[in-house]
Amino acid sequence: MRRLNHIVLLLLGLCSASSMVAQSLHRIELFLDGDPGYGLATAFTDVHVDGNELTFDLAETAHGAHILYVRAQDTEGRWSATMSRPLFIDRYQDIVYVEYFFDTDPGVGNANAVQLPDQAYKGHLQLNLDLDIDGLSLGEHELFVRARDRYDQWTDVMSRRFEVVKKNDVTPDPPQPVGDFACLEYFFDTDPGYGLGRKLATPRLGSNTYVMDFTDVPDGAHVLYLRAQDTNGTWSATMSRPLYVFRPAGKVVAVEYFFDGNDPGEGLAQSATVPDGTDRAFAFDVSIEGLEAGDHQLSLRAMDDRGRWSLLRSEPFYLKDIGTGILTARRLMPVSIEATGRSCILSADADGLGDSQVTVTTAAGVRLAASEWPKGQSQLAVPVNVSEGTVLIVSVEDQSTHRRLVQKIIAR
């Protein structure tokens, strides 16, 4: 890459006003950033009306963004409007010198030099710094690094804080042997505390298959957590997996889901594992592969043995990156819903929702009731008047976050 010392401009029709076209150009002047005043900028007098190729010297112009201004004067002394164009001057070319220092700047060129790699082009370097920290006291310090290119232009100083700690010279205690499995427990959504989850049979080393009870877990998206304890009393890390609990109104042969409103069409979304022709409650894993950390919306529908698709259910959730790309899911609106012929009862953590709007409709979209659910209220009863077995669609929208939960419930 060559150093940009000049800029060449081709100027056409600079003096385009009708009052100036009849006159001849007398001069063109250029300047950067600040206007020195009419007639005081860099001037070009060998100019003409039909076109001008001008070379502007940038040798002394600083690295970075600038604005170039151009204007012309005719033989009557009249000036054109001042035109402008932004430009950026990049003076960082091949790096020839890198230095670093700690805490206090000894002056440019006076810090610790770094050995550069042997490569033809040094415009971009990846360095493994062998830092000499002898003489640094224990505690926090700051590392500073800067570089110089072959045109003697210095980069800005980059910095990073670090801590110097004393090496432990004491021989550590030998690690405790891993004990046998003593306890395996699981829970949904909220951690009840170590040892207070739902117990499973004591696992064996190797693979274990368990059937987990979710009969009292309401319909909708949930997070299943699992952990184990050994005979030394040591607990494993808590593993988590998102799942969805579904209670069909009839026989279900297919369930599918998608995220964030990206509906590919009925039968084309991500399919879930469904027990053959089931009419009982079941749970299935929800794959979050490919999703990034942050807010998301899960939508789900099912098809019965007659080929009819249900209405969509939707629930917001949040993915958190706990490090090294491992994502853990969290429900954002953990609402449970029950319905009778007279009322629809909604329950939630009092701190989990803001002021919300609740709407209850039939499966055909007929609106039955609407109600405000104030923030801090853990339960809400919405009056309805329907017969047993009626399918209700309940929508809860948090007015502050605009997160929306949609669930199907059957009046019992």
mmCIF file of C-alpha atoms in Angstrom:
data_model
loop_
_atom_site.group_PDB
_atom_site.id
_atom_site.type_symbol
_atom_site.label_atom_id
_atom_site.label_comp_id
_atom_site.label_asym_id
_atom_site.label_seq_id
_atom_site.Cartn_x
_atom_site.Cartn_y
_atom_site.Cartn_z
ATOM 1 C CA MET A 1 0.000 0.000 0.000
ATOM 2 C CA ARG A 2 1.438 3.407 -0.998
ATOM 3 C CA ARG A 3 1.277 6.468 1.142
ATOM 4 C CA LEU A 4 -1.454 8.935 0.136
ATOM 5 C CA ASN A 5 0.420 12.218 -0.270
ATOM 6 C CA HIS A 6 -1.859 13.899 -2.802
ATOM 7 C CA ILE A 7 -5.448 13.949 -3.904
ATOM 8 C CA VAL A 8 -6.410 14.546 -7.532
ATOM 9 C CA LEU A 9 -9.731 16.232 -8.210
ATOM 10 C CA LEU A 10 -11.544 16.509 -11.501
ATOM 11 C CA LEU A 11 -13.793 19.585 -11.282
ATOM 12 C CA LEU A 12 -16.466 20.140 -13.924
ATOM 13 C CA GLY A 13 -18.813 23.087 -14.130
ATOM 14 C CA LEU A 14 -17.823 24.531 -10.758
ATOM 15 C CA CYS A 15 -19.106 27.969 -11.776
ATOM 16 C CA SER A 16 -22.481 26.917 -13.087
ATOM 17 C CA ALA A 17 -24.536 29.989 -12.250
ATOM 18 C CA SER A 18 -25.685 31.839 -15.376
ATOM 19 C CA SER A 19 -24.075 35.069 -14.193
ATOM 20 C CA MET A 20 -20.652 33.367 -14.105
ATOM 21 C CA VAL A 21 -20.730 31.174 -17.195
ATOM 22 C CA ALA A 22 -20.117 34.141 -19.474
ATOM 23 C CA GLN A 23 -16.992 35.009 -17.503
ATOM 24 C CA SER A 24 -13.699 33.105 -17.361
ATOM 25 C CA LEU A 25 -12.453 31.285 -14.294
ATOM 26 C CA HIS A 26 -9.767 33.229 -12.489
ATOM 27 C CA ARG A 27 -8.832 30.834 -9.673
ATOM 28 C CA ILE A 28 -9.896 27.776 -7.725
ATOM 29 C CA GLU A 29 -8.933 27.293 -4.112
ATOM 30 C CA LEU A 30 -9.077 24.315 -1.777
ATOM 31 C CA PHE A 31 -8.805 23.903 1.995
ATOM 32 C CA LEU A 32 -9.375 21.250 4.655
ATOM 33 C CA ASP A 33 -11.685 21.479 7.663
ATOM 34 C CA GLY A 34 -11.382 25.165 8.664
ATOM 35 C CA ASP A 35 -12.070 28.045 6.246
ATOM 36 C CA PRO A 36 -9.071 30.466 6.159
ATOM 37 C CA GLY A 37 -11.191 33.076 4.350
ATOM 38 C CA TYR A 38 -11.883 33.887 0.693
ATOM 39 C CA GLY A 39 -8.648 34.115 -1.295
ATOM 40 C CA LEU A 40 -6.497 32.684 1.500
ATOM 41 C CA ALA A 41 -6.734 28.933 0.766
ATOM 42 C CA THR A 42 -4.500 26.845 -1.511
ATOM 43 C CA ALA A 43 -4.971 28.443 -4.944
ATOM 44 C CA PHE A 44 -4.899 27.158 -8.516
ATOM 45 C CA THR A 45 -4.827 29.812 -11.242
ATOM 46 C CA ASP A 46 -4.256 27.649 -14.329
ATOM 47 C CA VAL A 47 -7.935 26.716 -14.587
ATOM 48 C CA HIS A 48 -10.689 26.784 -17.206
ATOM 49 C CA VAL A 49 -14.443 26.310 -17.346
ATOM 50 C CA ASP A 50 -14.780 22.930 -19.086
ATOM 51 C CA GLY A 51 -12.833 20.848 -16.533
ATOM 52 C CA ASN A 52 -9.887 20.928 -14.114
ATOM 53 C CA GLU A 53 -7.636 18.232 -12.726
ATOM 54 C CA LEU A 54 -6.115 19.514 -9.488
ATOM 55 C CA THR A 55 -3.509 17.880 -7.256
ATOM 56 C CA PHE A 56 -3.828 18.764 -3.571
ATOM 57 C CA ASP A 57 -0.906 18.027 -1.224
ATOM 58 C CA LEU A 58 -1.852 16.006 1.888
ATOM 59 C CA ALA A 59 1.660 15.295 3.111
ATOM 60 C CA GLU A 60 1.217 17.287 6.333
ATOM 61 C CA THR A 61 -2.412 16.357 6.974
ATOM 62 C CA ALA A 62 -3.105 14.316 10.085
ATOM 63 C CA HIS A 63 -4.430 10.771 10.047
ATOM 64 C CA GLY A 64 -8.223 10.534 10.307
ATOM 65 C CA ALA A 65 -11.441 12.021 8.952
ATOM 66 C CA HIS A 66 -11.455 15.441 7.253
ATOM 67 C CA ILE A 67 -13.643 17.568 4.990
ATOM 68 C CA LEU A 68 -12.240 19.008 1.763
ATOM 69 C CA TYR A 69 -13.749 22.307 0.558
ATOM 70 C CA VAL A 70 -13.501 23.746 -2.977
ATOM 71 C CA ARG A 71 -14.646 27.067 -4.471
ATOM 72 C CA ALA A 72 -13.906 29.156 -7.550
ATOM 73 C CA GLN A 73 -13.633 32.838 -8.488
ATOM 74 C CA ASP A 74 -14.298 34.360 -11.915
ATOM 75 C CA THR A 75 -12.561 37.275 -13.622
ATOM 76 C CA GLU A 76 -15.128 39.681 -12.139
ATOM 77 C CA GLY A 77 -14.091 38.691 -8.605
ATOM 78 C CA ARG A 78 -17.274 36.763 -7.844
ATOM 79 C CA TRP A 79 -17.079 33.515 -5.838
ATOM 80 C CA SER A 80 -19.016 30.319 -6.436
ATOM 81 C CA ALA A 81 -20.681 28.398 -3.624
ATOM 82 C CA THR A 82 -18.236 26.353 -1.526
ATOM 83 C CA MET A 83 -18.502 22.634 -2.250
ATOM 84 C CA SER A 84 -17.446 20.010 0.304
ATOM 85 C CA ARG A 85 -16.507 16.349 0.307
ATOM 86 C CA PRO A 86 -15.628 14.115 3.287
ATOM 87 C CA LEU A 87 -12.463 12.046 3.113
ATOM 88 C CA PHE A 88 -10.388 9.847 5.392
ATOM 89 C CA ILE A 89 -6.584 9.802 5.497
ATOM 90 C CA ASP A 90 -5.086 6.483 6.575
ATOM 91 C CA ARG A 91 -1.445 6.849 7.504
ATOM 92 C CA TYR A 92 -1.029 3.509 9.259
ATOM 93 C CA GLN A 93 0.953 1.360 6.843
ATOM 94 C CA ASP A 94 3.496 -1.374 7.478
ATOM 95 C CA ILE A 95 4.291 -1.612 11.199
ATOM 96 C CA VAL A 96 8.011 -1.398 11.932
ATOM 97 C CA TYR A 97 8.033 -1.032 15.717
ATOM 98 C CA VAL A 98 5.807 -2.049 18.655
ATOM 99 C CA GLU A 99 6.405 -1.183 22.289
ATOM 100 C CA TYR A 100 4.664 -1.688 25.634
ATOM 101 C CA PHE A 101 4.832 -0.344 29.155
ATOM 102 C CA PHE A 102 3.044 -0.691 32.489
ATOM 103 C CA ASP A 103 1.130 1.989 34.385
ATOM 104 C CA THR A 104 3.370 5.004 33.576
ATOM 105 C CA ASP A 105 4.310 6.196 30.063
ATOM 106 C CA PRO A 106 8.116 6.564 29.712
ATOM 107 C CA GLY A 107 7.658 8.553 26.521
ATOM 108 C CA VAL A 108 7.096 7.617 22.884
ATOM 109 C CA GLY A 109 9.878 5.297 21.699
ATOM 110 C CA ASN A 110 11.224 4.688 25.204
ATOM 111 C CA ALA A 111 9.105 1.691 26.269
ATOM 112 C CA ASN A 112 9.808 -2.069 25.981
ATOM 113 C CA ALA A 113 10.293 -3.129 22.348
ATOM 114 C CA VAL A 114 8.481 -6.155 20.919
ATOM 115 C CA GLN A 115 10.030 -8.627 18.475
ATOM 116 C CA LEU A 116 7.993 -8.447 15.245
ATOM 117 C CA PRO A 117 7.184 -11.534 13.156
ATOM 118 C CA ASP A 118 9.038 -12.126 9.911
ATOM 119 C CA GLN A 119 6.350 -11.406 7.310
ATOM 120 C CA ALA A 120 6.342 -9.355 4.122
ATOM 121 C CA TYR A 121 3.352 -7.159 4.969
ATOM 122 C CA LYS A 122 2.992 -5.817 8.481
ATOM 123 C CA GLY A 123 -0.147 -3.715 8.107
ATOM 124 C CA HIS A 124 -1.950 -6.210 10.357
ATOM 125 C CA LEU A 125 -0.098 -8.096 13.071
ATOM 126 C CA GLN A 126 -1.130 -10.689 15.626
ATOM 127 C CA LEU A 127 1.420 -10.660 18.443
ATOM 128 C CA ASN A 128 1.971 -12.956 21.389
ATOM 129 C CA LEU A 129 3.632 -10.633 23.885
ATOM 130 C CA ASP A 130 6.201 -12.146 26.244
ATOM 131 C CA LEU A 131 5.728 -9.571 28.999
ATOM 132 C CA ASP A 132 8.409 -8.888 31.544
ATOM 133 C CA ILE A 133 6.545 -8.295 34.820
ATOM 134 C CA ASP A 134 9.586 -8.435 37.082
ATOM 135 C CA GLY A 135 9.461 -5.550 39.515
ATOM 136 C CA LEU A 136 5.666 -5.150 39.402
ATOM 137 C CA SER A 137 4.017 -5.123 42.802
ATOM 138 C CA LEU A 138 1.132 -7.386 43.728
ATOM 139 C CA GLY A 139 -2.262 -6.006 42.773
ATOM 140 C CA GLU A 140 -3.847 -4.307 39.774
ATOM 141 C CA HIS A 141 -1.817 -2.806 36.915
ATOM 142 C CA GLU A 142 -2.447 -1.552 33.396
ATOM 143 C CA LEU A 143 -0.672 -2.686 30.228
ATOM 144 C CA PHE A 144 -0.244 -0.165 27.375
ATOM 145 C CA VAL A 145 0.763 -1.002 23.784
ATOM 146 C CA ARG A 146 1.419 1.228 20.760
ATOM 147 C CA ALA A 147 2.987 0.834 17.308
ATOM 148 C CA ARG A 148 4.799 2.919 14.692
ATOM 149 C CA ASP A 149 4.578 2.507 10.899
ATOM 150 C CA ARG A 150 7.276 3.065 8.297
ATOM 151 C CA TYR A 151 6.203 6.693 7.904
ATOM 152 C CA ASP A 152 6.878 7.386 11.606
ATOM 153 C CA GLN A 153 3.151 7.598 12.408
ATOM 154 C CA TRP A 154 2.225 6.285 15.884
ATOM 155 C CA THR A 155 -1.027 4.502 16.644
ATOM 156 C CA ASP A 156 -3.198 5.356 19.606
ATOM 157 C CA VAL A 157 -2.214 3.648 22.855
ATOM 158 C CA MET A 158 -4.216 0.501 23.598
ATOM 159 C CA SER A 159 -4.577 -0.653 27.189
ATOM 160 C CA ARG A 160 -5.821 -3.543 29.296
ATOM 161 C CA ARG A 161 -5.996 -3.956 33.075
ATOM 162 C CA PHE A 162 -4.666 -7.074 34.814
ATOM 163 C CA GLU A 163 -3.753 -8.287 38.298
ATOM 164 C CA VAL A 164 -0.469 -9.644 39.637
ATOM 165 C CA VAL A 165 -0.984 -12.323 42.281
ATOM 166 C CA LYS A 166 1.447 -14.275 44.405
ATOM 167 C CA LYS A 167 2.153 -17.830 43.346
ATOM 168 C CA ASN A 168 0.925 -20.359 45.884
ATOM 169 C CA ASP A 169 4.010 -22.250 47.051
ATOM 170 C CA VAL A 170 2.019 -24.480 49.433
ATOM 171 C CA THR A 171 1.358 -27.969 48.179
ATOM 172 C CA PRO A 172 -2.401 -28.237 47.728
ATOM 173 C CA ASP A 173 -4.406 -30.932 49.434
ATOM 174 C CA PRO A 174 -4.817 -34.021 47.282
ATOM 175 C CA PRO A 175 -8.108 -34.005 45.399
ATOM 176 C CA GLN A 176 -10.949 -35.917 46.984
ATOM 177 C CA PRO A 177 -11.925 -39.061 45.100
ATOM 178 C CA VAL A 178 -15.208 -38.891 43.255
ATOM 179 C CA GLY A 179 -17.855 -40.773 45.173
ATOM 180 C CA ASP A 180 -20.649 -42.961 43.845
ATOM 181 C CA PHE A 181 -23.998 -41.465 42.937
ATOM 182 C CA ALA A 182 -26.170 -40.843 45.968
ATOM 183 C CA CYS A 183 -28.989 -38.628 44.717
ATOM 184 C CA LEU A 184 -30.458 -37.370 41.474
ATOM 185 C CA GLU A 185 -33.081 -34.606 41.453
ATOM 186 C CA TYR A 186 -34.916 -32.415 38.958
ATOM 187 C CA PHE A 187 -37.199 -29.389 39.008
ATOM 188 C CA PHE A 188 -39.000 -27.091 36.613
ATOM 189 C CA ASP A 189 -38.367 -23.356 36.125
ATOM 190 C CA THR A 190 -37.527 -22.349 39.737
ATOM 191 C CA ASP A 191 -34.775 -23.837 41.900
ATOM 192 C CA PRO A 192 -36.220 -24.999 45.265
ATOM 193 C CA GLY A 193 -32.719 -25.423 46.734
ATOM 194 C CA TYR A 194 -30.204 -28.264 46.803
ATOM 195 C CA GLY A 195 -31.792 -31.500 47.965
ATOM 196 C CA LEU A 196 -35.319 -30.117 47.644
ATOM 197 C CA GLY A 197 -36.036 -31.047 44.026
ATOM 198 C CA ARG A 198 -38.052 -34.006 42.774
ATOM 199 C CA LYS A 199 -36.118 -37.211 43.470
ATOM 200 C CA LEU A 200 -35.284 -39.846 40.882
ATOM 201 C CA ALA A 201 -34.010 -43.353 41.423
ATOM 202 C CA THR A 202 -30.321 -43.452 42.348
ATOM 203 C CA PRO A 203 -28.473 -43.531 39.016
ATOM 204 C CA ARG A 204 -25.757 -45.948 38.015
ATOM 205 C CA LEU A 205 -22.537 -45.073 36.238
ATOM 206 C CA GLY A 206 -23.277 -45.160 32.529
ATOM 207 C CA SER A 207 -26.590 -44.392 30.883
ATOM 208 C CA ASN A 208 -29.867 -44.066 32.803
ATOM 209 C CA THR A 209 -33.414 -43.669 31.550
ATOM 210 C CA TYR A 210 -36.055 -41.917 33.648
ATOM 211 C CA VAL A 211 -39.704 -41.009 33.277
ATOM 212 C CA MET A 212 -40.308 -37.606 34.875
ATOM 213 C CA ASP A 213 -43.638 -36.572 36.325
ATOM 214 C CA PHE A 214 -45.058 -33.330 34.885
ATOM 215 C CA THR A 215 -48.745 -33.926 35.603
ATOM 216 C CA ASP A 216 -48.884 -30.805 37.789
ATOM 217 C CA VAL A 217 -46.832 -28.707 35.360
ATOM 218 C CA PRO A 218 -49.111 -26.369 33.406
ATOM 219 C CA ASP A 219 -49.279 -26.252 29.618
ATOM 220 C CA GLY A 220 -46.626 -24.183 27.940
ATOM 221 C CA ALA A 221 -42.876 -23.685 27.703
ATOM 222 C CA HIS A 222 -40.755 -24.637 30.703
ATOM 223 C CA VAL A 223 -37.134 -25.305 31.618
ATOM 224 C CA LEU A 224 -36.218 -28.685 33.083
ATOM 225 C CA TYR A 225 -33.226 -28.703 35.468
ATOM 226 C CA LEU A 226 -31.298 -31.802 36.582
ATOM 227 C CA ARG A 227 -28.395 -32.343 39.017
ATOM 228 C CA ALA A 228 -26.744 -35.169 40.949
ATOM 229 C CA GLN A 229 -24.998 -35.600 44.300
ATOM 230 C CA ASP A 230 -22.295 -38.140 45.135
ATOM 231 C CA THR A 231 -21.659 -39.991 48.383
ATOM 232 C CA ASN A 232 -19.179 -37.274 49.444
ATOM 233 C CA GLY A 233 -22.019 -34.754 49.430
ATOM 234 C CA THR A 234 -20.676 -32.954 46.332
ATOM 235 C CA TRP A 235 -23.272 -31.674 43.849
ATOM 236 C CA SER A 236 -22.760 -31.645 40.102
ATOM 237 C CA ALA A 237 -23.418 -28.607 37.961
ATOM 238 C CA THR A 238 -27.133 -28.068 37.258
ATOM 239 C CA MET A 239 -27.991 -28.981 33.684
ATOM 240 C CA SER A 240 -30.974 -27.404 31.938
ATOM 241 C CA ARG A 241 -33.097 -28.147 28.895
ATOM 242 C CA PRO A 242 -36.076 -26.252 27.475
ATOM 243 C CA LEU A 243 -39.221 -28.283 26.922
ATOM 244 C CA TYR A 244 -42.904 -27.762 26.194
ATOM 245 C CA VAL A 245 -45.813 -29.431 28.016
ATOM 246 C CA PHE A 246 -48.795 -30.070 25.764
ATOM 247 C CA ARG A 247 -52.248 -31.341 26.705
ATOM 248 C CA PRO A 248 -54.208 -32.140 23.550
ATOM 249 C CA ALA A 249 -57.990 -31.828 23.222
ATOM 250 C CA GLY A 250 -58.097 -34.947 21.024
ATOM 251 C CA LYS A 251 -55.729 -37.349 19.337
ATOM 252 C CA VAL A 252 -52.564 -35.580 18.165
ATOM 253 C CA VAL A 253 -50.336 -36.951 15.409
ATOM 254 C CA ALA A 254 -47.966 -34.007 14.833
ATOM 255 C CA VAL A 255 -46.603 -31.002 16.716
ATOM 256 C CA GLU A 256 -44.329 -28.351 15.227
ATOM 257 C CA TYR A 257 -42.749 -25.118 16.434
ATOM 258 C CA PHE A 258 -40.795 -22.098 15.214
ATOM 259 C CA PHE A 259 -39.179 -19.019 16.712
ATOM 260 C CA ASP A 260 -39.633 -15.245 16.544
ATOM 261 C CA GLY A 261 -42.557 -15.130 14.134
ATOM 262 C CA ASN A 262 -40.653 -16.878 11.331
ATOM 263 C CA ASP A 263 -43.578 -19.102 10.340
ATOM 264 C CA PRO A 264 -42.637 -21.284 7.326
ATOM 265 C CA GLY A 265 -46.231 -22.533 6.966
ATOM 266 C CA GLU A 266 -48.241 -25.440 8.345
ATOM 267 C CA GLY A 267 -46.315 -28.687 8.190
ATOM 268 C CA LEU A 268 -43.006 -26.957 7.413
ATOM 269 C CA ALA A 269 -41.811 -25.888 10.870
ATOM 270 C CA GLN A 270 -39.512 -27.820 13.213
ATOM 271 C CA SER A 271 -41.246 -31.038 14.231
ATOM 272 C CA ALA A 272 -41.435 -32.417 17.772
ATOM 273 C CA THR A 273 -41.501 -36.033 18.885
ATOM 274 C CA VAL A 274 -45.107 -37.100 19.541
ATOM 275 C CA PRO A 275 -46.252 -40.429 21.020
ATOM 276 C CA ASP A 276 -48.242 -42.331 18.393
ATOM 277 C CA GLY A 277 -51.795 -40.915 18.220
ATOM 278 C CA THR A 278 -51.720 -39.699 21.797
ATOM 279 C CA ASP A 279 -54.600 -37.984 23.577
ATOM 280 C CA ARG A 280 -52.674 -37.573 26.839
ATOM 281 C CA ALA A 281 -50.338 -34.915 28.150
ATOM 282 C CA PHE A 282 -46.769 -35.231 26.960
ATOM 283 C CA ALA A 283 -43.572 -33.172 26.974
ATOM 284 C CA PHE A 284 -41.006 -32.740 24.220
ATOM 285 C CA ASP A 285 -37.601 -31.121 23.866
ATOM 286 C CA VAL A 286 -37.331 -27.719 22.166
ATOM 287 C CA SER A 287 -34.101 -27.355 20.216
ATOM 288 C CA ILE A 288 -32.531 -23.894 20.535
ATOM 289 C CA GLU A 289 -29.630 -24.680 18.202
ATOM 290 C CA GLY A 290 -28.786 -21.680 16.034
ATOM 291 C CA LEU A 291 -30.455 -19.117 18.299
ATOM 292 C CA GLU A 292 -28.411 -16.265 19.740
ATOM 293 C CA ALA A 293 -28.553 -14.982 23.311
ATOM 294 C CA GLY A 294 -31.419 -12.575 24.016
ATOM 295 C CA ASP A 295 -35.224 -12.410 23.831
ATOM 296 C CA HIS A 296 -37.105 -14.883 21.624
ATOM 297 C CA GLN A 297 -40.674 -16.017 20.997
ATOM 298 C CA LEU A 298 -41.616 -19.687 20.725
ATOM 299 C CA SER A 299 -44.739 -20.529 18.694
ATOM 300 C CA LEU A 300 -46.346 -23.974 18.500
ATOM 301 C CA ARG A 301 -49.247 -25.746 16.804
ATOM 302 C CA ALA A 302 -50.524 -29.327 16.590
ATOM 303 C CA MET A 303 -52.363 -31.464 14.028
ATOM 304 C CA ASP A 304 -55.006 -34.036 14.955
ATOM 305 C CA ASP A 305 -55.698 -37.406 13.312
ATOM 306 C CA ARG A 306 -58.112 -35.693 10.890
ATOM 307 C CA GLY A 307 -55.418 -33.413 9.502
ATOM 308 C CA ARG A 308 -56.672 -30.269 11.248
ATOM 309 C CA TRP A 309 -54.142 -27.811 12.634
ATOM 310 C CA SER A 310 -54.711 -26.032 15.928
ATOM 311 C CA LEU A 311 -54.280 -22.326 16.534
ATOM 312 C CA LEU A 312 -50.816 -21.090 17.423
ATOM 313 C CA ARG A 313 -49.662 -20.942 21.008
ATOM 314 C CA SER A 314 -46.835 -18.522 21.751
ATOM 315 C CA GLU A 315 -44.588 -17.883 24.710
ATOM 316 C CA PRO A 316 -41.625 -15.512 25.152
ATOM 317 C CA PHE A 317 -38.369 -16.771 26.635
ATOM 318 C CA TYR A 318 -34.808 -15.550 27.146
ATOM 319 C CA LEU A 319 -31.508 -17.218 26.290
ATOM 320 C CA LYS A 320 -28.483 -16.347 28.407
ATOM 321 C CA ASP A 321 -24.896 -17.148 27.421
ATOM 322 C CA ILE A 322 -23.248 -18.548 30.550
ATOM 323 C CA GLY A 323 -19.839 -18.742 28.854
ATOM 324 C CA THR A 324 -18.050 -20.552 26.015
ATOM 325 C CA GLY A 325 -21.197 -20.413 23.911
ATOM 326 C CA ILE A 326 -23.357 -22.445 26.320
ATOM 327 C CA LEU A 327 -26.908 -21.076 26.374
ATOM 328 C CA THR A 328 -29.442 -21.530 29.147
ATOM 329 C CA ALA A 329 -33.137 -20.743 28.712
ATOM 330 C CA ARG A 330 -35.413 -18.790 31.034
ATOM 331 C CA ARG A 331 -39.155 -18.221 30.822
ATOM 332 C CA LEU A 332 -40.105 -14.567 30.682
ATOM 333 C CA MET A 333 -43.823 -14.885 31.460
ATOM 334 C CA PRO A 334 -44.334 -17.946 33.699
ATOM 335 C CA VAL A 335 -48.136 -17.818 33.784
ATOM 336 C CA SER A 336 -50.356 -20.802 34.607
ATOM 337 C CA ILE A 337 -53.961 -20.792 33.380
ATOM 338 C CA GLU A 338 -57.000 -22.805 34.452
ATOM 339 C CA ALA A 339 -60.562 -22.438 33.186
ATOM 340 C CA THR A 340 -64.036 -23.432 34.293
ATOM 341 C CA GLY A 341 -67.343 -22.633 32.710
ATOM 342 C CA ARG A 342 -67.559 -19.472 34.809
ATOM 343 C CA SER A 343 -64.048 -18.044 34.992
ATOM 344 C CA CYS A 344 -60.553 -18.136 33.614
ATOM 345 C CA ILE A 345 -57.978 -18.065 36.435
ATOM 346 C CA LEU A 346 -54.446 -16.858 35.760
ATOM 347 C CA SER A 347 -51.578 -17.194 38.244
ATOM 348 C CA ALA A 348 -48.019 -15.846 38.085
ATOM 349 C CA ASP A 349 -45.130 -14.659 40.183
ATOM 350 C CA ALA A 350 -46.158 -11.223 41.446
ATOM 351 C CA ASP A 351 -42.788 -9.803 40.363
ATOM 352 C CA GLY A 352 -42.734 -11.532 36.987
ATOM 353 C CA LEU A 353 -45.142 -9.257 35.115
ATOM 354 C CA GLY A 354 -45.770 -5.607 34.613
ATOM 355 C CA ASP A 355 -49.244 -4.155 34.063
ATOM 356 C CA SER A 356 -50.778 -6.556 31.552
ATOM 357 C CA GLN A 357 -53.806 -6.845 29.286
ATOM 358 C CA VAL A 358 -55.651 -10.188 29.313
ATOM 359 C CA THR A 359 -58.018 -11.229 26.523
ATOM 360 C CA VAL A 360 -60.084 -14.437 26.348
ATOM 361 C CA THR A 361 -61.617 -15.604 23.044
ATOM 362 C CA THR A 362 -63.132 -18.774 21.653
ATOM 363 C CA ALA A 363 -61.195 -20.897 19.177
ATOM 364 C CA ALA A 364 -63.235 -19.202 16.456
ATOM 365 C CA GLY A 365 -61.978 -15.790 17.564
ATOM 366 C CA VAL A 366 -65.141 -14.598 19.349
ATOM 367 C CA ARG A 367 -64.120 -12.294 22.187
ATOM 368 C CA LEU A 368 -65.523 -13.432 25.548
ATOM 369 C CA ALA A 369 -63.788 -11.162 28.058
ATOM 370 C CA ALA A 370 -60.957 -8.700 28.613
ATOM 371 C CA SER A 371 -59.350 -7.491 31.806
ATOM 372 C CA GLU A 372 -56.437 -5.493 33.182
ATOM 373 C CA TRP A 373 -53.923 -7.436 35.274
ATOM 374 C CA PRO A 374 -52.161 -4.933 37.593
ATOM 375 C CA LYS A 375 -48.464 -5.292 38.338
ATOM 376 C CA GLY A 376 -47.775 -6.997 41.674
ATOM 377 C CA GLN A 377 -51.025 -9.011 41.660
ATOM 378 C CA SER A 378 -50.242 -12.735 41.634
ATOM 379 C CA GLN A 379 -53.666 -14.000 40.504
ATOM 380 C CA LEU A 380 -56.471 -12.787 38.269
ATOM 381 C CA ALA A 381 -59.951 -14.257 37.680
ATOM 382 C CA VAL A 382 -61.559 -13.281 34.365
ATOM 383 C CA PRO A 383 -65.325 -14.039 34.265
ATOM 384 C CA VAL A 384 -66.553 -16.114 31.307
ATOM 385 C CA ASN A 385 -69.770 -18.004 30.642
ATOM 386 C CA VAL A 386 -69.108 -21.140 28.598
ATOM 387 C CA SER A 387 -69.969 -24.803 28.715
ATOM 388 C CA GLU A 388 -67.581 -27.518 29.856
ATOM 389 C CA GLY A 389 -65.162 -28.589 27.107
ATOM 390 C CA THR A 390 -65.116 -25.199 25.384
ATOM 391 C CA VAL A 391 -61.705 -24.358 23.946
ATOM 392 C CA LEU A 392 -60.518 -20.930 25.080
ATOM 393 C CA ILE A 393 -57.620 -18.871 23.731
ATOM 394 C CA VAL A 394 -56.039 -16.725 26.445
ATOM 395 C CA SER A 395 -53.676 -13.875 25.547
ATOM 396 C CA VAL A 396 -51.540 -12.009 28.107
ATOM 397 C CA GLU A 397 -49.547 -8.977 26.956
ATOM 398 C CA ASP A 398 -47.161 -7.122 29.280
ATOM 399 C CA GLN A 399 -47.764 -3.442 28.516
ATOM 400 C CA SER A 400 -44.235 -2.384 29.516
ATOM 401 C CA THR A 401 -42.212 -4.968 27.568
ATOM 402 C CA HIS A 402 -44.858 -5.879 24.931
ATOM 403 C CA ARG A 403 -44.033 -9.537 25.472
ATOM 404 C CA ARG A 404 -47.036 -11.690 24.647
ATOM 405 C CA LEU A 405 -48.165 -15.095 25.852
ATOM 406 C CA VAL A 406 -50.891 -17.019 23.988
ATOM 407 C CA GLN A 407 -52.228 -20.331 25.335
ATOM 408 C CA LYS A 408 -55.101 -22.641 24.550
ATOM 409 C CA ILE A 409 -57.056 -23.954 27.558
ATOM 410 C CA ILE A 410 -60.142 -26.177 27.854
ATOM 411 C CA ALA A 411 -62.896 -25.243 30.281
ATOM 412 C CA ARG A 412 -63.465 -28.038 32.776
#
